Amino acid sequence: MAEDAIFDLLHMEAVSYVFQGDKISEDEAVAKLEHMGFATGYRLVERLTRESGRFKDELDIMKYICKDLWVNVYRKQIDNLRTNHQGVYVLHDNRFRFLSHMAAGKQYLQYAPRYLAFTCGLVRGCLANLGITCVVTAEVTQLPACKFQIQVQRG
Amino acid sequence: MTIYNLYMFDRDGQLLHYAEWIRKKQSGMSREEEAKLMYGMIFSIKSFVTKVSPVDLKEGYLTYCTNKYRLHLFETPSRIKFVLNTDVAAQGIKELLHQIYTQVYVEYVVFNPMCPLNKPIESELFAAKLDEVVRQSPAHASRPA
């Protein structure tokens, strides 16, 4: 689909834009992308949840992220959702879209985190607007699979 | 039917990728030198054919045939050239080359942020997918007919 291609390419350019130049450190660049994702997610979720009712609880919101949000943004569902019922959720995507064209295996593994930062922010932004404050981190051991860990901040 | 080998050139004649399935006779020169000669020949044939053609040529596909093998040239609108050698009887190569372009090159090079577009392709996923597509094609067989 053409609109997906535009999103993919724009994201690619966003990543290469924040990483260009030597002045900026890896952490700073990742933080920038994460912030972009946060702002996008914060607004996006308002639009996407227009029609849906209120959510029952936290788990209900996470299910929404895994199904509807992921389908809307990445055209597929999260493959596996795990939780310890104490505020930690782990979302497995076995074929993450931003990584699926890059490699199958370990090639380019060191660059993979760059392509997850935006999505971490996106998830955090969505949850923030739905009333959940959290920290989202991502991990890759083998492309194109990755997992996002959501740690809900209580208190 | 058999597929021998494939060269991919960018618009400036740089060799982007070379893949080989069956090749019994090597040219006896370095790959770079061989690629330069190949590109030079393709370039000349193309301009010759366009000049002497009695009708308008629009298609980006050309092929010539010797007694032993057939060379297929497929050129995209962005002027990337795919050169594939097969045996004389191979069928459906134009479709195969188009498939390699749209389903392998575009997907795994153009949409791969790690692949610069005017450098030789280093992606292992690209090489693997290319191999897969060629091996699945009906024109590929393990031994020459």
PDB file of C-alpha atoms in Angstrom:
ATOM      1  CA  MET A   1       0.000   0.000   0.000  1.00  0.00           C
ATOM      2  CA  ALA A   2       1.298   3.397  -0.977  1.00  0.00           C
ATOM      3  CA  GLU A   3       0.438   5.193   2.261  1.00  0.00           C
ATOM      4  CA  ASP A   4       2.373   2.567   4.206  1.00  0.00           C
ATOM      5  CA  ALA A   5       5.371   3.100   1.985  1.00  0.00           C
ATOM      6  CA  ILE A   6       5.284   6.813   2.734  1.00  0.00           C
ATOM      7  CA  PHE A   7       5.205   6.195   6.469  1.00  0.00           C
ATOM      8  CA  ASP A   8       8.085   3.703   6.220  1.00  0.00           C
ATOM      9  CA  LEU A   9      10.237   6.039   4.181  1.00  0.00           C
ATOM     10  CA  LEU A  10       9.468   9.082   6.282  1.00  0.00           C
ATOM     11  CA  HIS A  11      10.371   7.161   9.411  1.00  0.00           C
ATOM     12  CA  MET A  12      13.606   6.033   7.769  1.00  0.00           C
ATOM     13  CA  GLU A  13      14.462   9.636   6.990  1.00  0.00           C
ATOM     14  CA  ALA A  14      13.510  10.806  10.482  1.00  0.00           C
ATOM     15  CA  VAL A  15      15.942   8.290  11.942  1.00  0.00           C
ATOM     16  CA  SER A  16      18.765   9.182   9.594  1.00  0.00           C
ATOM     17  CA  TYR A  17      18.075  12.889  10.165  1.00  0.00           C
ATOM     18  CA  VAL A  18      18.428  12.782  13.940  1.00  0.00           C
ATOM     19  CA  PHE A  19      21.501  10.590  13.722  1.00  0.00           C
ATOM     20  CA  GLN A  20      23.421  12.643  11.186  1.00  0.00           C
ATOM     21  CA  GLY A  21      26.362  14.698  12.335  1.00  0.00           C
ATOM     22  CA  ASP A  22      28.841  13.942  15.091  1.00  0.00           C
ATOM     23  CA  LYS A  23      27.699  16.523  17.607  1.00  0.00           C
ATOM     24  CA  ILE A  24      24.795  14.498  18.839  1.00  0.00           C
ATOM     25  CA  SER A  25      25.232  11.426  21.012  1.00  0.00           C
ATOM     26  CA  GLU A  26      23.394   8.173  20.447  1.00  0.00           C
ATOM     27  CA  ASP A  27      21.298   8.695  23.583  1.00  0.00           C
ATOM     28  CA  GLU A  28      20.280  12.203  22.627  1.00  0.00           C
ATOM     29  CA  ALA A  29      19.228  11.099  19.160  1.00  0.00           C
ATOM     30  CA  VAL A  30      17.207   8.218  20.544  1.00  0.00           C
ATOM     31  CA  ALA A  31      15.566  10.598  23.020  1.00  0.00           C
ATOM     32  CA  LYS A  32      14.574  12.908  20.172  1.00  0.00           C
ATOM     33  CA  LEU A  33      12.945  10.116  18.218  1.00  0.00           C
ATOM     34  CA  GLU A  34      11.236   8.898  21.354  1.00  0.00           C
ATOM     35  CA  HIS A  35       9.838  12.353  21.903  1.00  0.00           C
ATOM     36  CA  MET A  36       8.538  12.519  18.332  1.00  0.00           C
ATOM     37  CA  GLY A  37       6.859   9.200  18.908  1.00  0.00           C
ATOM     38  CA  PHE A  38       5.378  10.395  22.184  1.00  0.00           C
ATOM     39  CA  ALA A  39       3.839  13.496  20.610  1.00  0.00           C
ATOM     40  CA  THR A  40       2.506  11.425  17.710  1.00  0.00           C
ATOM     41  CA  GLY A  41       1.053   8.758  19.973  1.00  0.00           C
ATOM     42  CA  TYR A  42      -0.515  11.296  22.316  1.00  0.00           C
ATOM     43  CA  ARG A  43      -2.486  12.849  19.484  1.00  0.00           C
ATOM     44  CA  LEU A  44      -3.039   9.687  17.491  1.00  0.00           C
ATOM     45  CA  VAL A  45      -4.805   7.794  20.240  1.00  0.00           C
ATOM     46  CA  GLU A  46      -7.334  10.592  20.632  1.00  0.00           C
ATOM     47  CA  ARG A  47      -8.296  10.108  17.016  1.00  0.00           C
ATOM     48  CA  LEU A  48      -8.236   6.318  17.005  1.00  0.00           C
ATOM     49  CA  THR A  49     -10.361   5.895  20.134  1.00  0.00           C
ATOM     50  CA  ARG A  50     -13.092   8.231  18.851  1.00  0.00           C
ATOM     51  CA  GLU A  51     -15.537   5.379  18.398  1.00  0.00           C
ATOM     52  CA  SER A  52     -14.494   2.979  21.123  1.00  0.00           C
ATOM     53  CA  GLY A  53     -16.045   2.988  24.562  1.00  0.00           C
ATOM     54  CA  ARG A  54     -14.244   3.478  27.845  1.00  0.00           C
ATOM     55  CA  PHE A  55     -11.728   0.890  28.853  1.00  0.00           C
ATOM     56  CA  LYS A  56     -12.417  -1.416  31.754  1.00  0.00           C
ATOM     57  CA  ASP A  57      -8.922  -1.532  33.226  1.00  0.00           C
ATOM     58  CA  GLU A  58      -5.233  -1.371  32.462  1.00  0.00           C
ATOM     59  CA  LEU A  59      -5.142  -4.775  30.777  1.00  0.00           C
ATOM     60  CA  ASP A  60      -7.998  -3.709  28.537  1.00  0.00           C
ATOM     61  CA  ILE A  61      -5.953  -0.723  27.427  1.00  0.00           C
ATOM     62  CA  MET A  62      -2.922  -2.927  26.728  1.00  0.00           C
ATOM     63  CA  LYS A  63      -5.080  -5.218  24.623  1.00  0.00           C
ATOM     64  CA  TYR A  64      -6.238  -2.192  22.721  1.00  0.00           C
ATOM     65  CA  ILE A  65      -2.597  -1.224  22.052  1.00  0.00           C
ATOM     66  CA  CYS A  66      -1.749  -4.732  20.854  1.00  0.00           C
ATOM     67  CA  LYS A  67      -4.736  -5.085  18.569  1.00  0.00           C
ATOM     68  CA  ASP A  68      -6.236  -1.865  17.285  1.00  0.00           C
ATOM     69  CA  LEU A  69      -3.324   0.495  17.578  1.00  0.00           C
ATOM     70  CA  TRP A  70      -0.831  -1.945  16.092  1.00  0.00           C
ATOM     71  CA  VAL A  71      -3.157  -2.835  13.223  1.00  0.00           C
ATOM     72  CA  ASN A  72      -3.757   0.826  12.494  1.00  0.00           C
ATOM     73  CA  VAL A  73      -0.102   1.766  12.517  1.00  0.00           C
ATOM     74  CA  TYR A  74       1.750  -1.406  11.501  1.00  0.00           C
ATOM     75  CA  ARG A  75      -1.000  -3.411   9.702  1.00  0.00           C
ATOM     76  CA  LYS A  76      -0.564  -6.391  11.988  1.00  0.00           C
ATOM     77  CA  GLN A  77      -1.269  -7.374  15.578  1.00  0.00           C
ATOM     78  CA  ILE A  78       1.257  -7.858  18.333  1.00  0.00           C
ATOM     79  CA  ASP A  79       2.059 -11.573  18.359  1.00  0.00           C
ATOM     80  CA  ASN A  80       2.242 -12.071  22.095  1.00  0.00           C
ATOM     81  CA  LEU A  81       1.336 -10.069  25.189  1.00  0.00           C
ATOM     82  CA  ARG A  82       2.676 -11.047  28.595  1.00  0.00           C
ATOM     83  CA  THR A  83       2.243  -9.450  31.984  1.00  0.00           C
ATOM     84  CA  ASN A  84       3.244 -10.142  35.566  1.00  0.00           C
ATOM     85  CA  HIS A  85       0.030  -8.418  36.764  1.00  0.00           C
ATOM     86  CA  GLN A  86       2.168  -5.937  38.658  1.00  0.00           C
ATOM     87  CA  GLY A  87       2.469  -3.298  36.023  1.00  0.00           C
ATOM     88  CA  VAL A  88       4.961  -4.900  33.664  1.00  0.00           C
ATOM     89  CA  TYR A  89       3.777  -5.810  30.175  1.00  0.00           C
ATOM     90  CA  VAL A  90       5.890  -7.348  27.436  1.00  0.00           C
ATOM     91  CA  LEU A  91       4.743  -7.077  23.828  1.00  0.00           C
ATOM     92  CA  HIS A  92       6.363  -9.441  21.340  1.00  0.00           C
ATOM     93  CA  ASP A  93       6.320  -8.624  17.659  1.00  0.00           C
ATOM     94  CA  ASN A  94       7.863 -11.449  15.654  1.00  0.00           C
ATOM     95  CA  ARG A  95       8.050  -9.426  12.477  1.00  0.00           C
ATOM     96  CA  PHE A  96       8.309  -5.762  13.304  1.00  0.00           C
ATOM     97  CA  ARG A  97       7.671  -3.637  10.259  1.00  0.00           C
ATOM     98  CA  PHE A  98      10.609  -1.254  10.553  1.00  0.00           C
ATOM     99  CA  LEU A  99      12.993  -4.179  10.879  1.00  0.00           C
ATOM    100  CA  SER A 100      11.449  -6.657   8.475  1.00  0.00           C
ATOM    101  CA  HIS A 101      13.132  -5.168   5.402  1.00  0.00           C
ATOM    102  CA  MET A 102      16.519  -4.871   7.047  1.00  0.00           C
ATOM    103  CA  ALA A 103      17.688  -8.344   7.899  1.00  0.00           C
ATOM    104  CA  ALA A 104      16.769 -11.793   9.118  1.00  0.00           C
ATOM    105  CA  GLY A 105      19.265 -12.674  11.805  1.00  0.00           C
ATOM    106  CA  LYS A 106      22.033 -10.663  13.372  1.00  0.00           C
ATOM    107  CA  GLN A 107      23.181  -8.426  10.530  1.00  0.00           C
ATOM    108  CA  TYR A 108      22.676  -4.710  11.364  1.00  0.00           C
ATOM    109  CA  LEU A 109      21.703  -5.702  14.928  1.00  0.00           C
ATOM    110  CA  GLN A 110      23.632  -2.795  16.411  1.00  0.00           C
ATOM    111  CA  TYR A 111      21.544  -0.314  14.434  1.00  0.00           C
ATOM    112  CA  ALA A 112      18.186  -1.880  15.257  1.00  0.00           C
ATOM    113  CA  PRO A 113      17.512   0.157  18.455  1.00  0.00           C
ATOM    114  CA  ARG A 114      17.391   3.339  16.365  1.00  0.00           C
ATOM    115  CA  TYR A 115      14.366   2.006  14.543  1.00  0.00           C
ATOM    116  CA  LEU A 116      12.503   1.169  17.728  1.00  0.00           C
ATOM    117  CA  ALA A 117      12.816   4.485  19.553  1.00  0.00           C
ATOM    118  CA  PHE A 118       9.946   6.166  17.715  1.00  0.00           C
ATOM    119  CA  THR A 119       7.638   3.249  18.425  1.00  0.00           C
ATOM    120  CA  CYS A 120       8.559   3.216  22.124  1.00  0.00           C
ATOM    121  CA  GLY A 121       7.547   6.849  22.268  1.00  0.00           C
ATOM    122  CA  LEU A 122       4.399   6.160  20.309  1.00  0.00           C
ATOM    123  CA  VAL A 123       3.259   3.555  22.822  1.00  0.00           C
ATOM    124  CA  ARG A 124       4.202   5.773  25.760  1.00  0.00           C
ATOM    125  CA  GLY A 125       2.301   8.705  24.233  1.00  0.00           C
ATOM    126  CA  CYS A 126      -0.823   6.637  23.645  1.00  0.00           C
ATOM    127  CA  LEU A 127      -0.771   5.319  27.191  1.00  0.00           C
ATOM    128  CA  ALA A 128      -0.103   8.763  28.620  1.00  0.00           C
ATOM    129  CA  ASN A 129      -3.228  10.128  26.983  1.00  0.00           C
ATOM    130  CA  LEU A 130      -5.209   7.159  28.258  1.00  0.00           C
ATOM    131  CA  GLY A 131      -4.058   7.953  31.781  1.00  0.00           C
ATOM    132  CA  ILE A 132      -1.178   5.547  32.245  1.00  0.00           C
ATOM    133  CA  THR A 133       2.259   6.892  33.050  1.00  0.00           C
ATOM    134  CA  CYS A 134       4.919   4.420  32.046  1.00  0.00           C
ATOM    135  CA  VAL A 135       8.378   3.710  30.734  1.00  0.00           C
ATOM    136  CA  VAL A 136       8.671   1.848  27.433  1.00  0.00           C
ATOM    137  CA  THR A 137      11.844   0.108  26.368  1.00  0.00           C
ATOM    138  CA  ALA A 138      12.580  -2.147  23.413  1.00  0.00           C
ATOM    139  CA  GLU A 139      14.916  -5.034  22.874  1.00  0.00           C
ATOM    140  CA  VAL A 140      16.076  -6.982  19.819  1.00  0.00           C
ATOM    141  CA  THR A 141      18.098 -10.143  19.826  1.00  0.00           C
ATOM    142  CA  GLN A 142      17.376 -11.288  16.312  1.00  0.00           C
ATOM    143  CA  LEU A 143      15.875  -9.287  13.495  1.00  0.00           C
ATOM    144  CA  PRO A 144      13.059  -8.821  12.559  1.00  0.00           C
ATOM    145  CA  ALA A 145      11.620  -9.883  15.952  1.00  0.00           C
ATOM    146  CA  CYS A 146      11.587  -7.489  18.868  1.00  0.00           C
ATOM    147  CA  LYS A 147       9.902  -6.945  22.192  1.00  0.00           C
ATOM    148  CA  PHE A 148       8.618  -3.835  23.892  1.00  0.00           C
ATOM    149  CA  GLN A 149       8.537  -3.694  27.648  1.00  0.00           C
ATOM    150  CA  ILE A 150       6.051  -1.391  29.315  1.00  0.00           C
ATOM    151  CA  GLN A 151       6.643  -0.579  32.948  1.00  0.00           C
ATOM    152  CA  VAL A 152       3.716   1.236  34.526  1.00  0.00           C
ATOM    153  CA  GLN A 153       4.628   3.841  37.112  1.00  0.00           C
ATOM    154  CA  ARG A 154       2.367   3.721  40.114  1.00  0.00           C
ATOM    155  CA  GLY A 155       1.977   6.250  42.838  1.00  0.00           C
TER     156      GLY A 155
ATOM    157  CA  MET B   1      16.131 -25.253 -18.039  1.00  0.00           C
ATOM    158  CA  THR B   2      18.824 -23.511 -16.084  1.00  0.00           C
ATOM    159  CA  ILE B   3      19.706 -20.136 -14.698  1.00  0.00           C
ATOM    160  CA  TYR B   4      23.418 -19.432 -14.692  1.00  0.00           C
ATOM    161  CA  ASN B   5      24.203 -16.068 -13.151  1.00  0.00           C
ATOM    162  CA  LEU B   6      22.934 -12.538 -12.578  1.00  0.00           C
ATOM    163  CA  TYR B   7      24.530  -9.109 -12.669  1.00  0.00           C
ATOM    164  CA  MET B   8      22.884  -5.957 -11.326  1.00  0.00           C
ATOM    165  CA  PHE B   9      24.157  -2.569 -12.430  1.00  0.00           C
ATOM    166  CA  ASP B  10      23.131   0.887 -11.316  1.00  0.00           C
ATOM    167  CA  ARG B  11      22.610   3.747 -13.755  1.00  0.00           C
ATOM    168  CA  ASP B  12      26.301   4.619 -13.755  1.00  0.00           C
ATOM    169  CA  GLY B  13      27.424   1.124 -14.604  1.00  0.00           C
ATOM    170  CA  GLN B  14      28.540   0.183 -11.120  1.00  0.00           C
ATOM    171  CA  LEU B  15      28.091  -3.468 -10.224  1.00  0.00           C
ATOM    172  CA  LEU B  16      25.535  -3.560  -7.387  1.00  0.00           C
ATOM    173  CA  HIS B  17      25.318  -7.281  -6.983  1.00  0.00           C
ATOM    174  CA  TYR B  18      26.502 -10.483  -8.585  1.00  0.00           C
ATOM    175  CA  ALA B  19      24.934 -13.858  -7.978  1.00  0.00           C
ATOM    176  CA  GLU B  20      25.822 -17.206  -9.446  1.00  0.00           C
ATOM    177  CA  TRP B  21      23.917 -20.482  -9.492  1.00  0.00           C
ATOM    178  CA  ILE B  22      25.590 -22.625 -12.088  1.00  0.00           C
ATOM    179  CA  ARG B  23      28.661 -21.495 -13.919  1.00  0.00           C
ATOM    180  CA  LYS B  24      30.959 -24.098 -15.318  1.00  0.00           C
ATOM    181  CA  LYS B  25      33.345 -21.775 -17.069  1.00  0.00           C
ATOM    182  CA  GLN B  26      34.892 -18.777 -15.367  1.00  0.00           C
ATOM    183  CA  SER B  27      36.094 -15.828 -17.381  1.00  0.00           C
ATOM    184  CA  GLY B  28      39.582 -15.888 -15.884  1.00  0.00           C
ATOM    185  CA  MET B  29      39.578 -12.232 -14.867  1.00  0.00           C
ATOM    186  CA  SER B  30      38.591 -10.401 -11.731  1.00  0.00           C
ATOM    187  CA  ARG B  31      34.924  -9.826 -11.005  1.00  0.00           C
ATOM    188  CA  GLU B  32      35.310  -6.043 -11.345  1.00  0.00           C
ATOM    189  CA  GLU B  33      36.951  -6.332 -14.722  1.00  0.00           C
ATOM    190  CA  GLU B  34      34.369  -8.810 -15.915  1.00  0.00           C
ATOM    191  CA  ALA B  35      31.538  -6.530 -14.733  1.00  0.00           C
ATOM    192  CA  LYS B  36      33.036  -3.586 -16.568  1.00  0.00           C
ATOM    193  CA  LEU B  37      33.240  -5.586 -19.786  1.00  0.00           C
ATOM    194  CA  MET B  38      29.707  -6.838 -19.337  1.00  0.00           C
ATOM    195  CA  TYR B  39      28.380  -3.350 -18.742  1.00  0.00           C
ATOM    196  CA  GLY B  40      30.297  -2.008 -21.717  1.00  0.00           C
ATOM    197  CA  MET B  41      28.854  -4.668 -23.968  1.00  0.00           C
ATOM    198  CA  ILE B  42      25.310  -4.098 -22.696  1.00  0.00           C
ATOM    199  CA  PHE B  43      25.720  -0.392 -23.201  1.00  0.00           C
ATOM    200  CA  SER B  44      26.941  -0.841 -26.781  1.00  0.00           C
ATOM    201  CA  ILE B  45      24.294  -3.398 -27.692  1.00  0.00           C
ATOM    202  CA  LYS B  46      21.582  -1.142 -26.350  1.00  0.00           C
ATOM    203  CA  SER B  47      22.685   1.890 -28.327  1.00  0.00           C
ATOM    204  CA  PHE B  48      23.285  -0.207 -31.441  1.00  0.00           C
ATOM    205  CA  VAL B  49      19.877  -1.861 -31.224  1.00  0.00           C
ATOM    206  CA  THR B  50      18.115   1.461 -30.695  1.00  0.00           C
ATOM    207  CA  LYS B  51      19.911   2.950 -33.706  1.00  0.00           C
ATOM    208  CA  VAL B  52      19.344   0.175 -36.203  1.00  0.00           C
ATOM    209  CA  SER B  53      15.839  -0.714 -35.107  1.00  0.00           C
ATOM    210  CA  PRO B  54      13.331  -0.209 -37.930  1.00  0.00           C
ATOM    211  CA  VAL B  55      10.499   0.320 -35.439  1.00  0.00           C
ATOM    212  CA  ASP B  56      10.110   2.249 -32.198  1.00  0.00           C
ATOM    213  CA  LEU B  57      11.523   0.482 -29.163  1.00  0.00           C
ATOM    214  CA  LYS B  58       9.930   1.229 -25.851  1.00  0.00           C
ATOM    215  CA  GLU B  59      10.284  -1.928 -23.841  1.00  0.00           C
ATOM    216  CA  GLY B  60      13.037  -2.169 -21.271  1.00  0.00           C
ATOM    217  CA  TYR B  61      13.747  -5.771 -22.125  1.00  0.00           C
ATOM    218  CA  LEU B  62      16.316  -7.176 -24.487  1.00  0.00           C
ATOM    219  CA  THR B  63      17.695 -10.597 -25.036  1.00  0.00           C
ATOM    220  CA  TYR B  64      20.225 -12.257 -27.288  1.00  0.00           C
ATOM    221  CA  CYS B  65      20.991 -15.853 -27.822  1.00  0.00           C
ATOM    222  CA  THR B  66      24.076 -17.858 -28.719  1.00  0.00           C
ATOM    223  CA  ASN B  67      24.192 -21.593 -29.361  1.00  0.00           C
ATOM    224  CA  LYS B  68      24.869 -22.285 -25.717  1.00  0.00           C
ATOM    225  CA  TYR B  69      23.246 -19.621 -23.615  1.00  0.00           C
ATOM    226  CA  ARG B  70      20.791 -16.733 -23.642  1.00  0.00           C
ATOM    227  CA  LEU B  71      21.379 -13.350 -22.082  1.00  0.00           C
ATOM    228  CA  HIS B  72      18.432 -11.337 -20.789  1.00  0.00           C
ATOM    229  CA  LEU B  73      18.613  -7.634 -20.035  1.00  0.00           C
ATOM    230  CA  PHE B  74      15.889  -5.964 -18.039  1.00  0.00           C
ATOM    231  CA  GLU B  75      16.073  -2.249 -17.384  1.00  0.00           C
ATOM    232  CA  THR B  76      13.855  -0.436 -14.906  1.00  0.00           C
ATOM    233  CA  PRO B  77      12.532   3.120 -15.364  1.00  0.00           C
ATOM    234  CA  SER B  78      15.167   4.186 -12.828  1.00  0.00           C
ATOM    235  CA  ARG B  79      17.759   2.644 -15.168  1.00  0.00           C
ATOM    236  CA  ILE B  80      18.873  -0.173 -12.956  1.00  0.00           C
ATOM    237  CA  LYS B  81      19.963  -3.035 -15.157  1.00  0.00           C
ATOM    238  CA  PHE B  82      19.471  -6.698 -14.452  1.00  0.00           C
ATOM    239  CA  VAL B  83      21.467  -9.068 -16.638  1.00  0.00           C
ATOM    240  CA  LEU B  84      20.603 -12.724 -16.349  1.00  0.00           C
ATOM    241  CA  ASN B  85      22.188 -15.622 -18.200  1.00  0.00           C
ATOM    242  CA  THR B  86      20.179 -18.751 -18.773  1.00  0.00           C
ATOM    243  CA  ASP B  87      20.266 -21.677 -21.113  1.00  0.00           C
ATOM    244  CA  VAL B  88      18.696 -21.295 -24.535  1.00  0.00           C
ATOM    245  CA  ALA B  89      15.325 -22.838 -23.664  1.00  0.00           C
ATOM    246  CA  ALA B  90      14.501 -20.819 -20.532  1.00  0.00           C
ATOM    247  CA  GLN B  91      10.968 -19.408 -20.441  1.00  0.00           C
ATOM    248  CA  GLY B  92       9.349 -16.616 -18.484  1.00  0.00           C
ATOM    249  CA  ILE B  93      12.561 -14.806 -17.625  1.00  0.00           C
ATOM    250  CA  LYS B  94      11.093 -11.372 -18.217  1.00  0.00           C
ATOM    251  CA  GLU B  95       8.509 -12.042 -15.506  1.00  0.00           C
ATOM    252  CA  LEU B  96      11.204 -13.422 -13.227  1.00  0.00           C
ATOM    253  CA  LEU B  97      13.350 -10.320 -13.636  1.00  0.00           C
ATOM    254  CA  HIS B  98      10.374  -8.092 -12.978  1.00  0.00           C
ATOM    255  CA  GLN B  99       9.660 -10.097  -9.854  1.00  0.00           C
ATOM    256  CA  ILE B 100      13.270  -9.775  -8.703  1.00  0.00           C
ATOM    257  CA  TYR B 101      13.014  -6.036  -9.173  1.00  0.00           C
ATOM    258  CA  THR B 102       9.675  -5.433  -7.431  1.00  0.00           C
ATOM    259  CA  GLN B 103       9.729  -8.116  -4.758  1.00  0.00           C
ATOM    260  CA  VAL B 104      13.383  -8.328  -3.904  1.00  0.00           C
ATOM    261  CA  TYR B 105      15.245  -5.175  -4.891  1.00  0.00           C
ATOM    262  CA  VAL B 106      12.517  -2.672  -3.966  1.00  0.00           C
ATOM    263  CA  GLU B 107      11.519  -4.454  -0.773  1.00  0.00           C
ATOM    264  CA  TYR B 108      14.907  -5.355   0.642  1.00  0.00           C
ATOM    265  CA  VAL B 109      17.200  -2.667  -0.718  1.00  0.00           C
ATOM    266  CA  VAL B 110      15.091   0.431  -1.356  1.00  0.00           C
ATOM    267  CA  PHE B 111      13.115  -0.042   1.875  1.00  0.00           C
ATOM    268  CA  ASN B 112      16.152  -1.045   3.869  1.00  0.00           C
ATOM    269  CA  PRO B 113      17.544   1.988   5.681  1.00  0.00           C
ATOM    270  CA  MET B 114      20.912   0.256   5.981  1.00  0.00           C
ATOM    271  CA  CYS B 115      21.422   0.000   2.208  1.00  0.00           C
ATOM    272  CA  PRO B 116      22.789   3.082   0.462  1.00  0.00           C
ATOM    273  CA  LEU B 117      21.320   3.107  -3.037  1.00  0.00           C
ATOM    274  CA  ASN B 118      24.466   3.733  -5.054  1.00  0.00           C
ATOM    275  CA  LYS B 119      26.783   1.257  -3.367  1.00  0.00           C
ATOM    276  CA  PRO B 120      27.193  -2.481  -3.857  1.00  0.00           C
ATOM    277  CA  ILE B 121      24.514  -4.268  -1.860  1.00  0.00           C
ATOM    278  CA  GLU B 122      25.704  -5.827   1.374  1.00  0.00           C
ATOM    279  CA  SER B 123      22.402  -6.960   2.861  1.00  0.00           C
ATOM    280  CA  GLU B 124      22.368 -10.679   3.563  1.00  0.00           C
ATOM    281  CA  LEU B 125      18.571 -10.697   3.569  1.00  0.00           C
ATOM    282  CA  PHE B 126      18.569  -9.343   0.015  1.00  0.00           C
ATOM    283  CA  ALA B 127      20.926 -12.070  -1.179  1.00  0.00           C
ATOM    284  CA  ALA B 128      18.854 -14.738   0.559  1.00  0.00           C
ATOM    285  CA  LYS B 129      15.573 -13.518  -0.909  1.00  0.00           C
ATOM    286  CA  LEU B 130      17.088 -13.243  -4.369  1.00  0.00           C
ATOM    287  CA  ASP B 131      18.311 -16.799  -4.165  1.00  0.00           C
ATOM    288  CA  GLU B 132      14.889 -17.943  -2.968  1.00  0.00           C
ATOM    289  CA  VAL B 133      13.007 -16.247  -5.797  1.00  0.00           C
ATOM    290  CA  VAL B 134      15.349 -17.612  -8.459  1.00  0.00           C
ATOM    291  CA  ARG B 135      15.290 -21.141  -7.052  1.00  0.00           C
ATOM    292  CA  GLN B 136      11.492 -21.093  -6.962  1.00  0.00           C
ATOM    293  CA  SER B 137      11.166 -20.012 -10.570  1.00  0.00           C
ATOM    294  CA  PRO B 138      10.271 -22.703 -13.075  1.00  0.00           C
ATOM    295  CA  ALA B 139      13.295 -21.760 -15.164  1.00  0.00           C
ATOM    296  CA  HIS B 140      15.676 -22.920 -12.473  1.00  0.00           C
ATOM    297  CA  ALA B 141      16.764 -26.540 -12.407  1.00  0.00           C
ATOM    298  CA  SER B 142      19.748 -28.146 -10.795  1.00  0.00           C
ATOM    299  CA  ARG B 143      21.240 -29.489 -14.003  1.00  0.00           C
ATOM    300  CA  PRO B 144      21.306 -28.048 -17.502  1.00  0.00           C
ATOM    301  CA  ALA B 145      18.781 -29.543 -19.898  1.00  0.00           C
TER     302      ALA B 145
END
